[in-house]
Amino acid sequence: MKTTGDQFLVKKINKSIVLDTIRDQSPISRAAVSKMTGLNKGTVSSLVAELINNEFVLEIGTGKSSGGRKPVMLLFHETAGYAIGVELGVAKIRTILTNLNGEMVEEASRKLARTEIEYVTQELFAAIQSMIDLTPPSRYGIVGIGIGVPGIVDETGRILFAPNLQWENMDLNALISEHFQLPVTIDNEANAGAVGEQQYGAGRDAANIVYISVSEGIGTGIIFGRELFRGAAGLSGEMGHMTIEANGRKCRCGNKGCWELYASTSSHPQYDFDTLVQMSASGEADGIRGFYEMGEYLGIGISTIINTFNPELIIIGNQMMRAERWITSAIQQTVATRSLSYHRKHSSIRFAQLETRSTLLGAAYYAISGFFSKDRASLAETM
Amino acid sequence: MKTTGDQFLVKKINKSIVLDTIRDQSPISRAAVSKMTGLNKGTVSSLVAELINNEFVLEIGTGKSSGGRKPVMLLFHETAGYAIGVELGVAKIRTILTNLNGEMVEEASRKLARTEIEYVTQELFAAIQSMIDLTPPSRYGIVGIGIGVPGIVDETGRILFAPNLQWENMDLNALISEHFQLPVTIDNEANAGAVGEQQYGAGRDAANIVYISVSEGIGTGIIFGRELFRGAAGLSGEMGHMTIEANGRKCRCGNKGCWELYASTSSHPQYDFDTLVQMSASGEADGIRGFYEMGEYLGIGISTIINTFNPELIIIGNQMMRAERWITSAIQQTVATRSLSYHRKHSSIRFAQLETRSTLLGAAYYAISGFFSKDRASLAETM
DNA sequence: TTTACTTAGTTTAATCAATAGACAAACTAA
DNA sequence: TTAGTTTGTCTATTGATTAAACTAAGTAAA
């Protein structure tokens, strides 16, 4: 059943437009919000009054006059609540605490000695609890927890398969949300990274982004029309397993010639990634050649992505960023020869701006956006 | 500037929900519409009254009582207007006339002797005019023209590049819409085919579809969340040029090892497509083997599509449909070994249900949906 | 035939959100 | 001092939905 329209829907739409405008443009006056949104001045006044009442917006005194009465400047109240972002890796758990603007206020990391579920969940509980303990007092407190994991996650937050952790079919979402009694969002590490870069990093102005997380495997997060794409079952974006050599090496996924066998950090036949970085940094030809070849293969996959999606922006993130200066030209050259010219003109390639925090900040954003997009029933309570 | 909410928006939303419900479920009573949509009985009554007034809906007498007053059954008035769908091919122009339900009422085809722009546009004008001449009288007449073309089209309907017609950068939309003074939508043939199958064919219940148009090249139309995906500049879906052999044959697009070099109807090194069909039909091993290999390569690309998009449905259309019985098992087997099991479970592969009319019906649907989704300003005039 | 009960559809009064426009407040500039 | 401008609030109006009453028109059982 489609949601029908009524006045509550109208108010919800307009209230979130006003709040978004204030958040993006603050400090801003009521009059300016009215002009920008096209909403009537009176409407803006009344919605702002409610937002102030709920502490989502603050007045911070008058601004400069432009020939008439001085405007009262409004600010998004970024510390009315906090969000927790978690990145569950194979060897460590990283956590951050952000305000409602996605600005980091605390950060921590703890090593994981093993990968058994019981041990890891205990460590997760402890890591999250320590962030909660560090949270300053605020109106809404912790508004939610977002978690990025290295594996396939369905739409409900169940981890279907995490090869590196050797987990299968595990309902992490239920576990965490029951323990902390807070809203929890769990997603693939690449999806979270894509969202992080889109909200706070290299993709802030782009509507269509493909984020490529390159480490031991290759994961992708696809954003269309400013929204993360999820396939039929919430799965998607496993482009690391697209075929680029029809009769290439065998992959553990069952396929042959998968992209990640040729372009991930573990794809070099001889040296591991750390060694390659060291060699290249000290100018050794073998290292530089190794990265050049990886860059070419990355370019092959990126060309397919450009022809398929024609995204405004392709962002390369995760471990492979450390090789930026040795792979960039190989990628660019390969893409220049292999992608369709009409598409290439509209696509550019960049490296992640948030460096190693794309996933963490994206995870925190899941919690923040979940808080602000609650459905009508729960909105009525808080807003 | 985001569209803000007001009561006109609410009415527009609800009116289109009511109309959609009647169209999908007709014949249906007002009471049933109210139950299905959750809208108040009075609201439904008043919206239906307006729809009847505008001849979008008809009353067709009473239905069966279920223990009380007999319901008045409502019907979507499918002949209140007509749409024209056009498929511009290399050797011919095909045209159909449909009612507002996308049901074909006229069909025609005319051969193209040459591909020069002047000649082809004259033929297009004549082909469309002959459909207009055949249109029965109705309240709204021809509501629009949709055209599917073999090439890259931008969001405004400008043909950027049509290799088979040898056209470049041509504003076909302006040409046609000025000549007939009607709304015109122009899109790539594969996108139109995807929309056709989604609305009227194999994909009617699916939200996420990838339509693969396989003829001399391979084009794809991607539908997410019941909406056609368009990339940054309205371009997208040129998956025929994804790399499946990193060092494969040279393609005219500049890339090497493009999918369409191995899996299109023109990909056999020795025989042309018609010959292969004939050979296979008469049981010749060479023909059957040829199709088996094509099926394998199709399967390779489809596996990548499954891993990338995890669509509910993959639809194979256009010329390659004629080889359905010889390629199906090769495709299925290849996909079974090459795609990720978690994704494969949620994806199924079918052939186009509208046969050779996917593109034509999709093009007509562009015109119909354009008519029903006019913006508020023009809606006020007609509705 | 009568009576009780159902279902369909309309009408009416109430609610509520946005809007236009009047108005007050506070400022600039001549 | 005065005229004009900008900001923000207040008020009456509009219009869409809704709940609930009401009318219409049937079924079913005593």
Coordinates of C-alpha atoms (C1' of nucleotides) in Angstrom, one line a residue, chain B residues 40 42-43, chain C residues 11-15, chain D residues 16-21:
Chain B
N40 CA -11.3 7.8 3.5
G42 CA -15.4 10.4 1.1
T43 CA -12.0 11.3 -0.2
Chain C
dT11 C1' -23.0 14.6 3.1
dT12 C1' -21.6 17.5 6.9
dA13 C1' -18.8 19.5 10.3
dA14 C1' -14.3 19.6 12.2
dT15 C1' -9.3 19.8 11.8
Chain D
dA16 C1' -7.8 18.9 1.3
dT17 C1' -8.5 14.9 4.5
dT18 C1' -11.2 12.7 8.0
dA19 C1' -14.7 10.9 11.3
dA20 C1' -19.1 10.2 11.7
dA21 C1' -23.8 10.6 10.6

